[in-house]
Coordinates of C-alpha atoms in Angstrom, one line a residue:
Chain A
M157 CA 270.2 142.8 128.8
T158 CA 273.1 143.0 126.3
I159 CA 276.9 141.9 127.1
K160 CA 279.7 142.8 124.5
I161 CA 282.0 140.2 123.0
L162 CA 285.5 141.4 122.6
A163 CA 287.8 138.7 120.2
F164 CA 291.2 138.6 120.2
G165 CA 293.9 137.2 118.0
Q166 CA 293.0 134.0 116.3
I167 CA 289.0 134.1 118.0
S168 CA 288.8 137.7 116.0
D169 CA 288.8 136.0 112.6
I170 CA 286.4 133.5 113.8
L171 CA 283.8 135.7 115.1
S172 CA 284.4 137.7 112.0
G173 CA 284.9 141.2 113.5
A174 CA 286.3 142.3 116.5
E175 CA 283.3 143.0 118.6
I176 CA 280.0 141.5 118.3
E177 CA 276.8 142.1 121.2
L178 CA 274.7 139.1 122.3
D179 CA 271.4 139.6 124.2
N180 CA 269.9 137.2 127.4
I181 CA 273.5 136.0 128.5
D182 CA 274.0 136.3 132.3
N183 CA 276.8 133.9 133.1
T184 CA 280.1 132.7 131.0
E185 CA 278.3 129.2 130.8
K186 CA 275.5 129.9 128.8
L187 CA 278.0 132.4 127.0
T188 CA 280.3 129.4 125.9
V189 CA 277.5 127.5 125.3
E190 CA 275.8 130.1 123.0
L191 CA 279.2 131.0 121.3
N192 CA 280.4 127.6 120.5
Q193 CA 276.7 126.6 118.9
K194 CA 277.4 130.3 116.6
F195 CA 281.0 129.6 116.0
P196 CA 281.8 125.7 116.3
E197 CA 285.3 126.1 115.5
L198 CA 285.8 127.4 119.1
I199 CA 285.3 124.5 120.6
R200 CA 288.8 123.1 119.8
L201 CA 290.3 126.1 121.2
K202 CA 291.7 127.0 124.5
Y203 CA 291.2 130.9 125.6
A204 CA 290.7 132.5 128.7
V205 CA 287.7 134.5 129.2
A206 CA 287.8 138.1 131.1
V207 CA 284.9 140.3 132.7
N208 CA 285.4 143.7 132.4
G209 CA 289.1 143.4 131.9
E210 CA 289.6 140.5 135.2
L211 CA 290.3 136.8 134.3
V212 CA 287.7 134.7 135.6
S213 CA 287.3 131.0 135.6
G214 CA 284.0 128.3 136.2
R215 CA 280.5 130.1 136.0
A216 CA 281.0 134.0 136.3
I217 CA 278.0 136.1 136.6
L218 CA 277.3 138.9 133.9
K219 CA 275.6 142.1 134.1
H220 CA 274.1 144.0 131.9
Q221 CA 277.2 146.0 129.8
D222 CA 279.2 143.6 130.4
S223 CA 282.4 143.1 128.2
V224 CA 283.7 139.8 127.8
A225 CA 287.3 139.4 126.5
L226 CA 287.9 136.0 125.0
L227 CA 291.6 135.8 124.9
P228 CA 293.7 133.1 122.8
P229 CA 297.1 132.4 124.3
F230 CA 299.2 135.5 124.8
S231 CA 302.0 135.6 122.2
G232 CA 303.6 138.8 123.0
G233 CA 307.2 139.9 122.8
Chain B
M35 CA 313.4 159.0 140.0
T36 CA 310.9 157.4 138.0
K37 CA 309.1 154.6 139.9
K38 CA 305.7 156.2 140.7
K39 CA 305.2 157.4 136.8
K40 CA 302.5 155.6 134.8
Q41 CA 304.5 154.9 131.6
N42 CA 302.9 154.7 128.6
V43 CA 304.1 150.9 127.2
F44 CA 302.8 150.4 123.8
V45 CA 304.7 152.4 120.4
E46 CA 303.6 151.8 117.1
G47 CA 305.4 150.0 114.6
P48 CA 309.3 149.1 115.5
I49 CA 311.2 150.1 118.2
S50 CA 314.3 152.3 116.9
P51 CA 317.9 152.2 117.5
A52 CA 318.1 155.7 117.8
F53 CA 315.6 156.1 120.6
I54 CA 317.0 152.7 122.9
A55 CA 320.1 154.8 122.3
E56 CA 318.4 158.0 123.8
N57 CA 317.0 156.2 126.6
I58 CA 320.3 155.0 127.5
T59 CA 322.0 158.6 127.5
S60 CA 319.0 159.8 129.5
H61 CA 320.5 157.9 132.4
S62 CA 324.0 159.6 132.4
T63 CA 323.2 162.2 135.3
K64 CA 321.8 159.5 137.6
L65 CA 324.8 158.8 139.3
D66 CA 323.6 155.9 141.7
I67 CA 323.0 153.6 138.7
G68 CA 325.9 151.6 138.3
G69 CA 324.5 149.1 136.1
H70 CA 321.8 148.5 133.4
A71 CA 320.0 145.4 132.1
I72 CA 318.6 145.7 128.6
F73 CA 316.6 143.2 126.7
L74 CA 315.8 143.6 123.1
G75 CA 313.6 141.6 121.5
Q76 CA 313.5 141.1 117.4
V77 CA 311.3 139.7 115.2
R78 CA 312.6 136.5 113.8
G79 CA 312.1 135.5 109.9
D80 CA 311.3 132.1 110.6
V81 CA 310.1 130.1 107.5
Y82 CA 307.1 127.4 107.5
H83 CA 306.5 125.6 105.0
E84 CA 308.7 127.1 102.7
Q85 CA 307.0 130.1 103.6
K86 CA 309.0 133.1 105.1
V87 CA 307.8 136.0 108.0
K88 CA 308.4 138.9 107.0
A89 CA 306.9 140.9 109.6
I90 CA 304.4 140.1 112.9
E91 CA 301.4 142.3 113.4
Y92 CA 300.8 142.7 116.9
S93 CA 297.2 143.9 118.7
C94 CA 296.5 143.7 122.4
Y95 CA 293.7 144.4 124.8
R96 CA 294.6 147.7 125.5
A97 CA 292.5 147.7 129.4
M98 CA 294.1 144.8 130.7
A99 CA 297.5 144.8 129.1
D100 CA 298.0 148.7 130.7
K101 CA 296.8 147.2 133.8
K102 CA 299.1 143.9 133.6
M103 CA 302.2 146.2 132.5
Y104 CA 301.4 148.1 135.5
E105 CA 301.2 145.7 137.8
I106 CA 304.4 143.7 136.4
R107 CA 306.3 147.1 137.0
E108 CA 305.0 147.7 140.5
Y109 CA 305.9 143.8 141.4
A110 CA 309.3 144.7 140.0
F111 CA 309.7 147.7 141.9
A112 CA 308.6 145.8 145.3
R113 CA 310.5 142.5 144.6
F114 CA 314.3 144.2 143.7
E115 CA 316.4 146.8 144.7
I116 CA 316.3 148.5 141.4
A117 CA 316.8 152.4 140.6
C118 CA 314.6 152.5 137.3
M119 CA 312.3 150.9 134.7
H120 CA 311.4 151.3 131.4
I121 CA 309.1 149.0 129.2
Y122 CA 308.9 149.6 125.9
H123 CA 306.5 147.0 123.3
S124 CA 305.6 147.2 119.6
L125 CA 302.0 147.8 118.6
G126 CA 301.1 147.0 114.8
K127 CA 303.0 146.1 112.5
V128 CA 307.3 145.6 112.7
K129 CA 309.4 143.7 110.0
A130 CA 311.8 140.4 110.8
G131 CA 314.8 142.6 111.9
D132 CA 313.0 145.2 113.7
I133 CA 313.0 145.8 117.1
C134 CA 309.7 144.8 119.4
V135 CA 310.0 144.7 122.9
F136 CA 312.7 147.0 125.0
V137 CA 312.8 146.6 128.5
F138 CA 315.8 148.5 130.5
V139 CA 316.4 148.3 134.0
S140 CA 318.8 150.0 136.0
S141 CA 320.3 149.3 139.1
R142 CA 323.0 150.2 141.8
H143 CA 324.6 146.9 141.2
R144 CA 324.3 144.2 138.4
K145 CA 322.7 141.8 139.8
A146 CA 318.9 143.3 140.7
S147 CA 318.8 144.5 137.5
M148 CA 319.9 141.4 135.5
D149 CA 317.4 139.6 137.6
A150 CA 315.0 142.2 137.0
C151 CA 314.7 142.1 133.7
R152 CA 314.8 138.5 133.2
E153 CA 311.3 138.0 135.4
I154 CA 309.6 141.1 133.5
I155 CA 310.3 139.9 130.0
E156 CA 308.9 136.3 131.2
R157 CA 305.7 137.6 132.7
I158 CA 305.1 140.1 129.6
K159 CA 305.5 136.8 127.9
T160 CA 303.0 134.8 129.9
E161 CA 300.4 137.1 131.4
V162 CA 300.1 140.5 129.1
P163 CA 297.0 140.2 126.9
I164 CA 299.4 140.9 123.2
W165 CA 299.1 138.5 120.0
G166 CA 301.3 138.4 116.7
K167 CA 300.1 137.8 113.5
E168 CA 302.9 136.6 111.5
I169 CA 302.9 137.9 108.2
F170 CA 304.3 136.3 105.4
E171 CA 305.5 137.2 101.8
D172 CA 302.5 136.2 100.0
E173 CA 300.3 138.1 102.7
S174 CA 298.5 134.9 104.4
Y175 CA 299.4 135.1 108.2
K176 CA 300.0 132.4 111.1
W177 CA 298.6 133.5 114.6
K178 CA 302.0 133.7 116.8
N179 CA 302.3 130.9 119.3
N180 CA 304.9 131.5 122.5
S181 CA 306.9 128.3 123.4

């Protein structure tokens, strides 16, 4: 299975490119571990996670073709 | 009334004073309105370590941002006795001194529009996935931190 990662704000710099795809990740905890390994700079950052546009917390299930957005603190206005 | 219409909140680049004036003018036929509350957000030319911010470049998670803006709008109509509401937020680059947010709320009496306007801008800042990148005069940048 494949999920799509959408990175925003400061995190888009770290992931160097706005979107990446990852295989065989079926929940958000696994995703965090995987991302922290690939991008150690993420470990010290505070960010929220949204699956298909809805904020999630804890261990959320991921399905094939889900979009997972990594959202650093908002700074609109 | 514009209550049920889904608005396009995001505009590319700065919000021009002429656009704001046109919006105000377009309400002159709505005779049930007795007061407008307007909030305008302007890009500050802050200085960090002797580097001056020359612009902010805004980006958003569009699908989620549109949904959040819609929720805020629905909430405000349910919570306050307001007649109409318009919200605009810039995307892309906005120079220091230019307008990046325009919240325009109208009501029969002043209190409802003033209370709604304040709450709407607070919610936009904390709940809508928008990010500002502060660009300095030498083109280096820093991600904006809302405090």
